[in-house]
Amino acid sequence: MPDIVEGGADAAAGRGADAWTGFRAAPALGSDAGVLVLSGSSGRVEEERCRLLTREGLAALSIRWFGGPGQPPGICEVPLETFVSALDRLRAEGARRISVLGVSKGAEAALHLSVLQPGIDAVVALSPTSLTWANIGPGRDGPAAPHRSSWTWRGQPLPFVPYAAGWTASEPAGAPVSVLGWYEQSVRARPDLVTAAAVPVERSAAELVLVAGGDDLMWPSLRYAQELAARRRAAGLPVRLVTRADAGHRPRLPGEGALPASATFRHGGSPAADAALGAAAWPHIRRALLGPRPSGTVPAAPTADQGPAPTAGQDSSK
């Protein structure tokens, strides 16, 4: 196991990106493989997941991408350039292989990045969507309505599916709810928007690993993952799809603890099934993030001619 250096990271706004803060972990000797780790709508900075990936030899960075200073308070018209800024940080610190690992809304962003931004070698999408969705929470102006896209690119909102009006949860008042039916109803309500809102993974040059559970009660991530895989195969492109029928929305990787039950949402699955899905996917995730390497090797440290890695906060230009 390599010695690890870790600490905070940040960057100022610029070139279309919002300012961000986050957490970085890397092998003490450096690494030529870097991964941006994105949470879902929790907004969590994924410190535990970064440490796990760094123990495998990766430089890992996780950032807060909404709800922070200078950012929209909700997942509403978040500039994808913010993630590009974080990828630039990984490159500046010596990473030559660049990947993005995202879960749920973070997977939605990761998939779009692989289409829009050259130079992303691999994407791991946990509990993904095949569609771009409307905002979750308020935008920079304060209101959450009317519906707007979750994402922008070069100042323009990406086409999206809005949430259907009139949906009500089936659970008793005050109990955690499944919103799976809301997403399904929203597609039925606006089939005319689905084609434009589809994430065009057939245009992505990245290696793609999709991980989804059949008992996901947040959105139908297994069906979405199958749709993404079908688009890739139709285009003659490789894809890895790892599924488990009894797993839910929150697969856990080997070495990660179970997440606490939510008082707000039903995520489906169980700690055992979610861990089993993560364990099944782990060899494929590790291979995609590290890239092809001789057996028994670890990612190489940056060579001397790459220059010293900047410290957190040094790069304010993005």
PDB file of C-alpha atoms in Angstrom:
ATOM      1  CA  MET A   1       0.000   0.000   0.000  1.00  0.00           C
ATOM      2  CA  PRO A   2       1.547   3.349  -0.996  1.00  0.00           C
ATOM      3  CA  ASP A   3       2.133   6.184   1.434  1.00  0.00           C
ATOM      4  CA  ILE A   4      -0.601   8.757   0.930  1.00  0.00           C
ATOM      5  CA  VAL A   5      -0.605  12.535   1.042  1.00  0.00           C
ATOM      6  CA  GLU A   6      -3.960  14.235   1.385  1.00  0.00           C
ATOM      7  CA  GLY A   7      -5.515  17.611   2.066  1.00  0.00           C
ATOM      8  CA  GLY A   8      -7.812  20.308   0.824  1.00  0.00           C
ATOM      9  CA  ALA A   9      -7.911  21.635  -2.716  1.00  0.00           C
ATOM     10  CA  ASP A  10      -9.562  24.676  -4.238  1.00  0.00           C
ATOM     11  CA  ALA A  11      -9.727  26.822  -7.337  1.00  0.00           C
ATOM     12  CA  ALA A  12     -11.187  30.207  -8.174  1.00  0.00           C
ATOM     13  CA  ALA A  13     -13.820  30.853 -10.813  1.00  0.00           C
ATOM     14  CA  GLY A  14     -12.756  31.359 -14.408  1.00  0.00           C
ATOM     15  CA  ARG A  15     -13.234  30.266 -18.021  1.00  0.00           C
ATOM     16  CA  GLY A  16     -16.863  29.396 -17.414  1.00  0.00           C
ATOM     17  CA  ALA A  17     -16.182  27.411 -14.247  1.00  0.00           C
ATOM     18  CA  ASP A  18     -17.456  28.147 -10.765  1.00  0.00           C
ATOM     19  CA  ALA A  19     -15.050  28.319  -7.852  1.00  0.00           C
ATOM     20  CA  TRP A  20     -14.754  25.054  -5.955  1.00  0.00           C
ATOM     21  CA  THR A  21     -13.279  23.486  -2.857  1.00  0.00           C
ATOM     22  CA  GLY A  22     -12.574  19.829  -2.324  1.00  0.00           C
ATOM     23  CA  PHE A  23     -10.340  17.038  -1.085  1.00  0.00           C
ATOM     24  CA  ARG A  24      -7.314  15.517  -2.767  1.00  0.00           C
ATOM     25  CA  ALA A  25      -5.455  12.297  -1.966  1.00  0.00           C
ATOM     26  CA  ALA A  26      -2.493  10.903  -3.887  1.00  0.00           C
ATOM     27  CA  PRO A  27       0.361   8.443  -3.458  1.00  0.00           C
ATOM     28  CA  ALA A  28       3.336  10.183  -1.862  1.00  0.00           C
ATOM     29  CA  LEU A  29       5.490   9.285  -4.893  1.00  0.00           C
ATOM     30  CA  GLY A  30       2.893  10.641  -7.312  1.00  0.00           C
ATOM     31  CA  SER A  31       0.805   8.916  -9.938  1.00  0.00           C
ATOM     32  CA  ASP A  32       0.244   9.181 -13.662  1.00  0.00           C
ATOM     33  CA  ALA A  33      -3.430   8.175 -13.260  1.00  0.00           C
ATOM     34  CA  GLY A  34      -5.913  10.684 -11.862  1.00  0.00           C
ATOM     35  CA  VAL A  35      -9.627  10.384 -11.126  1.00  0.00           C
ATOM     36  CA  LEU A  36     -12.257  13.002 -10.361  1.00  0.00           C
ATOM     37  CA  VAL A  37     -14.754  11.563  -7.867  1.00  0.00           C
ATOM     38  CA  LEU A  38     -18.268  13.029  -7.934  1.00  0.00           C
ATOM     39  CA  SER A  39     -21.066  12.495  -5.440  1.00  0.00           C
ATOM     40  CA  GLY A  40     -24.739  12.615  -6.288  1.00  0.00           C
ATOM     41  CA  SER A  41     -27.380  14.993  -4.985  1.00  0.00           C
ATOM     42  CA  SER A  42     -26.031  14.693  -1.436  1.00  0.00           C
ATOM     43  CA  GLY A  43     -23.356  17.192  -2.446  1.00  0.00           C
ATOM     44  CA  ARG A  44     -20.887  15.217  -0.347  1.00  0.00           C
ATOM     45  CA  VAL A  45     -17.142  15.545  -0.919  1.00  0.00           C
ATOM     46  CA  GLU A  46     -16.141  11.890  -1.240  1.00  0.00           C
ATOM     47  CA  GLU A  47     -13.118  11.706   1.049  1.00  0.00           C
ATOM     48  CA  GLU A  48     -13.468   8.007   1.910  1.00  0.00           C
ATOM     49  CA  ARG A  49     -13.782   7.003  -1.746  1.00  0.00           C
ATOM     50  CA  CYS A  50     -10.755   9.142  -2.670  1.00  0.00           C
ATOM     51  CA  ARG A  51      -8.652   7.409  -0.026  1.00  0.00           C
ATOM     52  CA  LEU A  52      -9.753   3.988  -1.234  1.00  0.00           C
ATOM     53  CA  LEU A  53      -8.794   4.819  -4.823  1.00  0.00           C
ATOM     54  CA  THR A  54      -5.484   6.313  -3.752  1.00  0.00           C
ATOM     55  CA  ARG A  55      -4.592   3.076  -1.981  1.00  0.00           C
ATOM     56  CA  GLU A  56      -4.838   1.526  -5.447  1.00  0.00           C
ATOM     57  CA  GLY A  57      -2.277   4.014  -6.769  1.00  0.00           C
ATOM     58  CA  LEU A  58      -4.540   6.755  -8.146  1.00  0.00           C
ATOM     59  CA  ALA A  59      -4.449  10.487  -7.547  1.00  0.00           C
ATOM     60  CA  ALA A  60      -8.046  11.230  -6.537  1.00  0.00           C
ATOM     61  CA  LEU A  61      -9.854  14.557  -6.271  1.00  0.00           C
ATOM     62  CA  SER A  62     -13.419  15.151  -5.100  1.00  0.00           C
ATOM     63  CA  ILE A  63     -15.017  18.596  -5.191  1.00  0.00           C
ATOM     64  CA  ARG A  64     -18.127  20.364  -3.988  1.00  0.00           C
ATOM     65  CA  TRP A  65     -19.921  21.350  -7.191  1.00  0.00           C
ATOM     66  CA  PHE A  66     -23.084  22.981  -5.897  1.00  0.00           C
ATOM     67  CA  GLY A  67     -24.127  24.653  -2.672  1.00  0.00           C
ATOM     68  CA  GLY A  68     -20.756  26.261  -2.014  1.00  0.00           C
ATOM     69  CA  PRO A  69     -19.565  29.868  -2.294  1.00  0.00           C
ATOM     70  CA  GLY A  70     -20.030  31.164  -5.829  1.00  0.00           C
ATOM     71  CA  GLN A  71     -22.035  28.101  -6.838  1.00  0.00           C
ATOM     72  CA  PRO A  72     -25.757  27.563  -7.444  1.00  0.00           C
ATOM     73  CA  PRO A  73     -27.450  26.469  -4.200  1.00  0.00           C
ATOM     74  CA  GLY A  74     -29.069  23.509  -5.957  1.00  0.00           C
ATOM     75  CA  ILE A  75     -28.284  21.287  -8.917  1.00  0.00           C
ATOM     76  CA  CYS A  76     -29.528  23.915 -11.315  1.00  0.00           C
ATOM     77  CA  GLU A  77     -27.612  25.043 -14.397  1.00  0.00           C
ATOM     78  CA  VAL A  78     -24.317  23.856 -12.958  1.00  0.00           C
ATOM     79  CA  PRO A  79     -21.538  24.675 -15.450  1.00  0.00           C
ATOM     80  CA  LEU A  80     -19.823  21.510 -16.592  1.00  0.00           C
ATOM     81  CA  GLU A  81     -16.707  23.671 -16.937  1.00  0.00           C
ATOM     82  CA  THR A  82     -16.410  23.450 -13.140  1.00  0.00           C
ATOM     83  CA  PHE A  83     -15.525  19.780 -13.525  1.00  0.00           C
ATOM     84  CA  VAL A  84     -13.147  20.578 -16.384  1.00  0.00           C
ATOM     85  CA  SER A  85     -11.320  22.899 -13.996  1.00  0.00           C
ATOM     86  CA  ALA A  86     -10.884  19.990 -11.573  1.00  0.00           C
ATOM     87  CA  LEU A  87      -9.615  17.739 -14.365  1.00  0.00           C
ATOM     88  CA  ASP A  88      -7.118  20.439 -15.292  1.00  0.00           C
ATOM     89  CA  ARG A  89      -5.861  20.325 -11.702  1.00  0.00           C
ATOM     90  CA  LEU A  90      -5.255  16.587 -11.943  1.00  0.00           C
ATOM     91  CA  ARG A  91      -3.329  17.084 -15.182  1.00  0.00           C
ATOM     92  CA  ALA A  92      -1.270  19.907 -13.696  1.00  0.00           C
ATOM     93  CA  GLU A  93      -0.243  17.568 -10.895  1.00  0.00           C
ATOM     94  CA  GLY A  94       1.086  14.944 -13.303  1.00  0.00           C
ATOM     95  CA  ALA A  95      -1.861  12.739 -14.281  1.00  0.00           C
ATOM     96  CA  ARG A  96      -1.635  11.512 -17.857  1.00  0.00           C
ATOM     97  CA  ARG A  97      -4.576   9.111 -17.679  1.00  0.00           C
ATOM     98  CA  ILE A  98      -7.727  11.006 -16.662  1.00  0.00           C
ATOM     99  CA  SER A  99     -10.962   9.421 -15.461  1.00  0.00           C
ATOM    100  CA  VAL A 100     -14.206  10.449 -13.801  1.00  0.00           C
ATOM    101  CA  LEU A 101     -16.122   8.299 -11.317  1.00  0.00           C
ATOM    102  CA  GLY A 102     -19.587   9.558 -10.458  1.00  0.00           C
ATOM    103  CA  VAL A 103     -22.694   8.255  -8.736  1.00  0.00           C
ATOM    104  CA  SER A 104     -26.271   9.240  -9.615  1.00  0.00           C
ATOM    105  CA  LYS A 105     -26.287  12.952 -10.568  1.00  0.00           C
ATOM    106  CA  GLY A 106     -22.484  12.815 -10.490  1.00  0.00           C
ATOM    107  CA  ALA A 107     -22.668   9.992 -13.041  1.00  0.00           C
ATOM    108  CA  GLU A 108     -24.936  12.163 -15.198  1.00  0.00           C
ATOM    109  CA  ALA A 109     -22.273  14.882 -15.159  1.00  0.00           C
ATOM    110  CA  ALA A 110     -19.459  12.385 -15.780  1.00  0.00           C
ATOM    111  CA  LEU A 111     -21.157  10.969 -18.868  1.00  0.00           C
ATOM    112  CA  HIS A 112     -21.729  14.430 -20.318  1.00  0.00           C
ATOM    113  CA  LEU A 113     -18.108  15.367 -19.657  1.00  0.00           C
ATOM    114  CA  SER A 114     -16.870  12.366 -21.595  1.00  0.00           C
ATOM    115  CA  VAL A 115     -18.877  13.554 -24.610  1.00  0.00           C
ATOM    116  CA  LEU A 116     -18.069  17.268 -24.414  1.00  0.00           C
ATOM    117  CA  GLN A 117     -14.486  17.314 -23.137  1.00  0.00           C
ATOM    118  CA  PRO A 118     -11.644  15.646 -25.050  1.00  0.00           C
ATOM    119  CA  GLY A 119      -8.968  13.772 -23.165  1.00  0.00           C
ATOM    120  CA  ILE A 120     -11.090  11.798 -20.691  1.00  0.00           C
ATOM    121  CA  ASP A 121      -9.861   8.211 -20.821  1.00  0.00           C
ATOM    122  CA  ALA A 122     -12.488   6.458 -18.700  1.00  0.00           C
ATOM    123  CA  VAL A 123     -15.812   7.060 -16.978  1.00  0.00           C
ATOM    124  CA  VAL A 124     -17.277   4.911 -14.231  1.00  0.00           C
ATOM    125  CA  ALA A 125     -20.990   5.669 -13.837  1.00  0.00           C
ATOM    126  CA  LEU A 126     -22.615   4.231 -10.715  1.00  0.00           C
ATOM    127  CA  SER A 127     -26.437   4.237 -10.733  1.00  0.00           C
ATOM    128  CA  PRO A 128     -26.478   6.336 -13.916  1.00  0.00           C
ATOM    129  CA  THR A 129     -29.191   7.969 -15.975  1.00  0.00           C
ATOM    130  CA  SER A 130     -29.411   7.862 -19.747  1.00  0.00           C
ATOM    131  CA  LEU A 131     -31.211  11.224 -19.792  1.00  0.00           C
ATOM    132  CA  THR A 132     -30.485  14.790 -18.736  1.00  0.00           C
ATOM    133  CA  TRP A 133     -32.900  15.886 -16.026  1.00  0.00           C
ATOM    134  CA  ALA A 134     -34.315  19.122 -14.725  1.00  0.00           C
ATOM    135  CA  ASN A 135     -32.853  20.924 -11.751  1.00  0.00           C
ATOM    136  CA  ILE A 136     -32.975  19.620  -8.203  1.00  0.00           C
ATOM    137  CA  GLY A 137     -33.309  22.637  -5.960  1.00  0.00           C
ATOM    138  CA  PRO A 138     -32.912  26.353  -6.595  1.00  0.00           C
ATOM    139  CA  GLY A 139     -30.775  28.153  -9.114  1.00  0.00           C
ATOM    140  CA  ARG A 140     -28.593  31.178  -8.595  1.00  0.00           C
ATOM    141  CA  ASP A 141     -31.696  33.387  -8.615  1.00  0.00           C
ATOM    142  CA  GLY A 142     -33.204  31.571  -5.618  1.00  0.00           C
ATOM    143  CA  PRO A 143     -36.332  29.858  -7.012  1.00  0.00           C
ATOM    144  CA  ALA A 144     -36.446  26.171  -7.963  1.00  0.00           C
ATOM    145  CA  ALA A 145     -39.192  26.776 -10.554  1.00  0.00           C
ATOM    146  CA  PRO A 146     -39.738  26.940 -13.434  1.00  0.00           C
ATOM    147  CA  HIS A 147     -37.761  23.856 -14.334  1.00  0.00           C
ATOM    148  CA  ARG A 148     -34.339  24.411 -15.815  1.00  0.00           C
ATOM    149  CA  SER A 149     -31.572  22.083 -16.911  1.00  0.00           C
ATOM    150  CA  SER A 150     -29.260  20.602 -14.328  1.00  0.00           C
ATOM    151  CA  TRP A 151     -26.256  21.519 -16.510  1.00  0.00           C
ATOM    152  CA  THR A 152     -24.841  24.159 -18.806  1.00  0.00           C
ATOM    153  CA  TRP A 153     -21.978  24.038 -21.287  1.00  0.00           C
ATOM    154  CA  ARG A 154     -20.409  27.193 -22.690  1.00  0.00           C
ATOM    155  CA  GLY A 155     -23.213  29.162 -21.105  1.00  0.00           C
ATOM    156  CA  GLN A 156     -26.024  27.182 -22.726  1.00  0.00           C
ATOM    157  CA  PRO A 157     -28.377  24.819 -20.855  1.00  0.00           C
ATOM    158  CA  LEU A 158     -28.376  21.197 -21.980  1.00  0.00           C
ATOM    159  CA  PRO A 159     -31.733  19.832 -23.217  1.00  0.00           C
ATOM    160  CA  PHE A 160     -33.578  18.114 -20.358  1.00  0.00           C
ATOM    161  CA  VAL A 161     -36.699  16.299 -19.237  1.00  0.00           C
ATOM    162  CA  PRO A 162     -38.778  18.253 -16.668  1.00  0.00           C
ATOM    163  CA  TYR A 163     -40.474  16.584 -13.711  1.00  0.00           C
ATOM    164  CA  ALA A 164     -44.143  15.764 -14.199  1.00  0.00           C
ATOM    165  CA  ALA A 165     -46.636  17.845 -12.265  1.00  0.00           C
ATOM    166  CA  GLY A 166     -49.108  16.118  -9.994  1.00  0.00           C
ATOM    167  CA  TRP A 167     -46.985  13.184  -8.883  1.00  0.00           C
ATOM    168  CA  THR A 168     -47.489  12.068  -5.280  1.00  0.00           C
ATOM    169  CA  ALA A 169     -45.543   9.538  -3.247  1.00  0.00           C
ATOM    170  CA  SER A 170     -47.283   6.324  -2.186  1.00  0.00           C
ATOM    171  CA  GLU A 171     -45.614   6.169   1.225  1.00  0.00           C
ATOM    172  CA  PRO A 172     -47.300   7.478   4.383  1.00  0.00           C
ATOM    173  CA  ALA A 173     -46.678  11.107   5.290  1.00  0.00           C
ATOM    174  CA  GLY A 174     -43.367  11.559   7.064  1.00  0.00           C
ATOM    175  CA  ALA A 175     -41.907   8.247   5.857  1.00  0.00           C
ATOM    176  CA  PRO A 176     -38.936   8.009   3.467  1.00  0.00           C
ATOM    177  CA  VAL A 177     -40.168   7.998  -0.128  1.00  0.00           C
ATOM    178  CA  SER A 178     -39.200   6.364  -3.395  1.00  0.00           C
ATOM    179  CA  VAL A 179     -39.170   8.843  -6.287  1.00  0.00           C
ATOM    180  CA  LEU A 180     -38.728   6.128  -8.910  1.00  0.00           C
ATOM    181  CA  GLY A 181     -42.304   6.575 -10.079  1.00  0.00           C
ATOM    182  CA  TRP A 182     -41.805  10.318 -10.519  1.00  0.00           C
ATOM    183  CA  TYR A 183     -39.009   9.788 -13.027  1.00  0.00           C
ATOM    184  CA  GLU A 184     -41.006   7.175 -14.875  1.00  0.00           C
ATOM    185  CA  GLN A 185     -44.093   9.419 -14.985  1.00  0.00           C
ATOM    186  CA  SER A 186     -41.991  12.353 -16.191  1.00  0.00           C
ATOM    187  CA  VAL A 187     -40.796  10.401 -19.236  1.00  0.00           C
ATOM    188  CA  ARG A 188     -44.340   9.368 -20.057  1.00  0.00           C
ATOM    189  CA  ALA A 189     -45.521  12.979 -19.729  1.00  0.00           C
ATOM    190  CA  ARG A 190     -42.953  14.434 -22.162  1.00  0.00           C
ATOM    191  CA  PRO A 191     -41.867  11.772 -24.666  1.00  0.00           C
ATOM    192  CA  ASP A 192     -41.224  14.575 -27.147  1.00  0.00           C
ATOM    193  CA  LEU A 193     -38.224  15.730 -25.095  1.00  0.00           C
ATOM    194  CA  VAL A 194     -36.574  12.364 -24.521  1.00  0.00           C
ATOM    195  CA  THR A 195     -34.506  12.172 -27.699  1.00  0.00           C
ATOM    196  CA  ALA A 196     -32.958  15.619 -27.258  1.00  0.00           C
ATOM    197  CA  ALA A 197     -32.293  14.934 -23.555  1.00  0.00           C
ATOM    198  CA  ALA A 198     -30.530  11.601 -24.150  1.00  0.00           C
ATOM    199  CA  VAL A 199     -26.876  11.580 -23.070  1.00  0.00           C
ATOM    200  CA  PRO A 200     -25.078  10.848 -26.380  1.00  0.00           C
ATOM    201  CA  VAL A 201     -22.560   8.292 -25.105  1.00  0.00           C
ATOM    202  CA  GLU A 202     -22.156   7.041 -28.663  1.00  0.00           C
ATOM    203  CA  ARG A 203     -20.030  10.179 -29.176  1.00  0.00           C
ATOM    204  CA  SER A 204     -17.770   9.529 -26.189  1.00  0.00           C
ATOM    205  CA  ALA A 205     -14.228   8.273 -26.730  1.00  0.00           C
ATOM    206  CA  ALA A 206     -13.865   7.268 -23.070  1.00  0.00           C
ATOM    207  CA  GLU A 207     -13.785   3.713 -21.789  1.00  0.00           C
ATOM    208  CA  LEU A 208     -17.140   3.248 -20.082  1.00  0.00           C
ATOM    209  CA  VAL A 209     -18.091   1.151 -17.037  1.00  0.00           C
ATOM    210  CA  LEU A 210     -21.754   1.195 -15.967  1.00  0.00           C
ATOM    211  CA  VAL A 211     -22.864  -0.156 -12.584  1.00  0.00           C
ATOM    212  CA  ALA A 212     -26.549  -0.428 -11.665  1.00  0.00           C
ATOM    213  CA  GLY A 213     -28.882  -2.231  -9.286  1.00  0.00           C
ATOM    214  CA  GLY A 214     -32.282  -3.612 -10.244  1.00  0.00           C
ATOM    215  CA  ASP A 215     -33.824  -2.544  -6.917  1.00  0.00           C
ATOM    216  CA  ASP A 216     -32.924   1.134  -7.301  1.00  0.00           C
ATOM    217  CA  LEU A 217     -35.876   3.095  -5.876  1.00  0.00           C
ATOM    218  CA  MET A 218     -34.542   6.563  -6.774  1.00  0.00           C
ATOM    219  CA  TRP A 219     -34.618   6.222 -10.543  1.00  0.00           C
ATOM    220  CA  PRO A 220     -34.543   3.224 -12.908  1.00  0.00           C
ATOM    221  CA  SER A 221     -30.764   3.121 -13.166  1.00  0.00           C
ATOM    222  CA  LEU A 222     -30.655  -0.467 -14.440  1.00  0.00           C
ATOM    223  CA  ARG A 223     -32.874   0.394 -17.405  1.00  0.00           C
ATOM    224  CA  TYR A 224     -30.923   3.607 -17.976  1.00  0.00           C
ATOM    225  CA  ALA A 225     -27.626   1.707 -17.897  1.00  0.00           C
ATOM    226  CA  GLN A 226     -28.982  -0.825 -20.370  1.00  0.00           C
ATOM    227  CA  GLU A 227     -30.041   2.020 -22.678  1.00  0.00           C
ATOM    228  CA  LEU A 228     -26.571   3.580 -22.465  1.00  0.00           C
ATOM    229  CA  ALA A 229     -24.928   0.219 -23.164  1.00  0.00           C
ATOM    230  CA  ALA A 230     -27.214  -0.384 -26.148  1.00  0.00           C
ATOM    231  CA  ARG A 231     -26.282   2.990 -27.655  1.00  0.00           C
ATOM    232  CA  ARG A 232     -22.593   2.220 -27.264  1.00  0.00           C
ATOM    233  CA  ARG A 233     -22.931  -1.209 -28.851  1.00  0.00           C
ATOM    234  CA  ALA A 234     -25.015   0.138 -31.718  1.00  0.00           C
ATOM    235  CA  ALA A 235     -22.164   2.529 -32.439  1.00  0.00           C
ATOM    236  CA  GLY A 236     -19.626  -0.306 -32.330  1.00  0.00           C
ATOM    237  CA  LEU A 237     -18.055   1.007 -29.121  1.00  0.00           C
ATOM    238  CA  PRO A 238     -17.026  -1.032 -26.072  1.00  0.00           C
ATOM    239  CA  VAL A 239     -18.900  -0.826 -22.794  1.00  0.00           C
ATOM    240  CA  ARG A 240     -18.860  -2.780 -19.535  1.00  0.00           C
ATOM    241  CA  LEU A 241     -22.210  -3.205 -17.738  1.00  0.00           C
ATOM    242  CA  VAL A 242     -22.237  -4.673 -14.215  1.00  0.00           C
ATOM    243  CA  THR A 243     -25.605  -5.266 -12.567  1.00  0.00           C
ATOM    244  CA  ARG A 244     -27.220  -7.019  -9.628  1.00  0.00           C
ATOM    245  CA  ALA A 245     -30.972  -7.486  -9.365  1.00  0.00           C
ATOM    246  CA  ASP A 246     -31.286  -6.907  -5.601  1.00  0.00           C
ATOM    247  CA  ALA A 247     -28.927  -3.916  -5.285  1.00  0.00           C
ATOM    248  CA  GLY A 248     -30.178  -0.357  -4.858  1.00  0.00           C
ATOM    249  CA  HIS A 249     -29.100   3.168  -5.687  1.00  0.00           C
ATOM    250  CA  ARG A 250     -25.933   3.250  -3.566  1.00  0.00           C
ATOM    251  CA  PRO A 251     -23.407   0.550  -4.546  1.00  0.00           C
ATOM    252  CA  ARG A 252     -20.448   0.394  -2.185  1.00  0.00           C
ATOM    253  CA  LEU A 253     -16.910  -0.470  -3.213  1.00  0.00           C
ATOM    254  CA  PRO A 254     -14.737  -2.943  -1.302  1.00  0.00           C
ATOM    255  CA  GLY A 255     -13.413  -1.248   1.823  1.00  0.00           C
ATOM    256  CA  GLU A 256     -16.233   1.300   2.029  1.00  0.00           C
ATOM    257  CA  GLY A 257     -18.681   1.159   4.904  1.00  0.00           C
ATOM    258  CA  ALA A 258     -22.440   0.992   4.454  1.00  0.00           C
ATOM    259  CA  LEU A 259     -24.199   4.342   4.206  1.00  0.00           C
ATOM    260  CA  PRO A 260     -26.814   5.172   6.846  1.00  0.00           C
ATOM    261  CA  ALA A 261     -30.461   4.876   5.936  1.00  0.00           C
ATOM    262  CA  SER A 262     -32.004   8.142   4.771  1.00  0.00           C
ATOM    263  CA  ALA A 263     -34.867   9.772   6.641  1.00  0.00           C
ATOM    264  CA  THR A 264     -36.015  11.329   3.349  1.00  0.00           C
ATOM    265  CA  PHE A 265     -35.602   8.785   0.538  1.00  0.00           C
ATOM    266  CA  ARG A 266     -35.859   5.062  -0.049  1.00  0.00           C
ATOM    267  CA  HIS A 267     -32.783   4.008  -2.011  1.00  0.00           C
ATOM    268  CA  GLY A 268     -33.618   0.320  -2.396  1.00  0.00           C
ATOM    269  CA  GLY A 269     -31.267  -2.604  -2.058  1.00  0.00           C
ATOM    270  CA  SER A 270     -29.600  -3.610   1.190  1.00  0.00           C
ATOM    271  CA  PRO A 271     -26.117  -3.131   2.660  1.00  0.00           C
ATOM    272  CA  ALA A 272     -25.203  -6.690   1.629  1.00  0.00           C
ATOM    273  CA  ALA A 273     -26.544  -6.410  -1.933  1.00  0.00           C
ATOM    274  CA  ASP A 274     -25.074  -2.934  -2.472  1.00  0.00           C
ATOM    275  CA  ALA A 275     -21.671  -4.176  -1.286  1.00  0.00           C
ATOM    276  CA  ALA A 276     -21.927  -7.271  -3.496  1.00  0.00           C
ATOM    277  CA  LEU A 277     -22.616  -5.118  -6.557  1.00  0.00           C
ATOM    278  CA  GLY A 278     -19.610  -2.933  -5.745  1.00  0.00           C
ATOM    279  CA  ALA A 279     -17.423  -6.017  -5.283  1.00  0.00           C
ATOM    280  CA  ALA A 280     -18.507  -7.434  -8.646  1.00  0.00           C
ATOM    281  CA  ALA A 281     -17.795  -4.133 -10.367  1.00  0.00           C
ATOM    282  CA  TRP A 282     -14.510  -3.422  -8.582  1.00  0.00           C
ATOM    283  CA  PRO A 283     -12.098  -5.313 -10.879  1.00  0.00           C
ATOM    284  CA  HIS A 284     -13.581  -3.547 -13.917  1.00  0.00           C
ATOM    285  CA  ILE A 285     -13.564  -0.152 -12.185  1.00  0.00           C
ATOM    286  CA  ARG A 286      -9.960  -0.564 -11.116  1.00  0.00           C
ATOM    287  CA  ARG A 287      -8.883  -1.672 -14.590  1.00  0.00           C
ATOM    288  CA  ALA A 288     -10.639   1.265 -16.267  1.00  0.00           C
ATOM    289  CA  LEU A 289      -9.222   3.877 -13.903  1.00  0.00           C
ATOM    290  CA  LEU A 290      -5.666   2.586 -13.888  1.00  0.00           C
ATOM    291  CA  GLY A 291      -5.550   1.711 -17.578  1.00  0.00           C
ATOM    292  CA  PRO A 292      -3.535  -1.102 -19.157  1.00  0.00           C
ATOM    293  CA  ARG A 293      -0.508  -1.927 -17.024  1.00  0.00           C
ATOM    294  CA  PRO A 294       1.848  -4.886 -16.708  1.00  0.00           C
ATOM    295  CA  SER A 295       0.726  -7.248 -13.970  1.00  0.00           C
ATOM    296  CA  GLY A 296       1.885  -6.198 -10.512  1.00  0.00           C
ATOM    297  CA  THR A 297       2.784  -2.626 -11.402  1.00  0.00           C
ATOM    298  CA  VAL A 298       1.402   0.579  -9.897  1.00  0.00           C
ATOM    299  CA  PRO A 299       0.925   3.934 -11.633  1.00  0.00           C
ATOM    300  CA  ALA A 300       4.231   5.660 -12.241  1.00  0.00           C
ATOM    301  CA  ALA A 301       5.124   8.908 -10.537  1.00  0.00           C
ATOM    302  CA  PRO A 302       5.326  11.979 -12.785  1.00  0.00           C
ATOM    303  CA  THR A 303       8.661  12.365 -14.515  1.00  0.00           C
ATOM    304  CA  ALA A 304      10.968  15.191 -13.499  1.00  0.00           C
ATOM    305  CA  ASP A 305      10.367  17.226 -16.643  1.00  0.00           C
ATOM    306  CA  GLN A 306       6.708  17.663 -15.709  1.00  0.00           C
ATOM    307  CA  GLY A 307       7.637  20.148 -13.008  1.00  0.00           C
ATOM    308  CA  PRO A 308       6.464  20.357  -9.424  1.00  0.00           C
ATOM    309  CA  ALA A 309       2.824  19.821  -8.559  1.00  0.00           C
ATOM    310  CA  PRO A 310       1.043  23.035  -7.516  1.00  0.00           C
ATOM    311  CA  THR A 311      -0.238  23.297  -3.983  1.00  0.00           C
ATOM    312  CA  ALA A 312      -3.914  23.748  -3.227  1.00  0.00           C
ATOM    313  CA  GLY A 313      -5.150  27.199  -4.169  1.00  0.00           C
ATOM    314  CA  GLN A 314      -2.178  28.041  -6.389  1.00  0.00           C
ATOM    315  CA  ASP A 315      -4.068  27.933  -9.680  1.00  0.00           C
ATOM    316  CA  SER A 316      -6.659  30.680  -9.662  1.00  0.00           C
ATOM    317  CA  SER A 317      -6.969  30.965 -13.436  1.00  0.00           C
ATOM    318  CA  LYS A 318      -8.747  27.606 -14.099  1.00  0.00           C
TER     319      LYS A 318
END
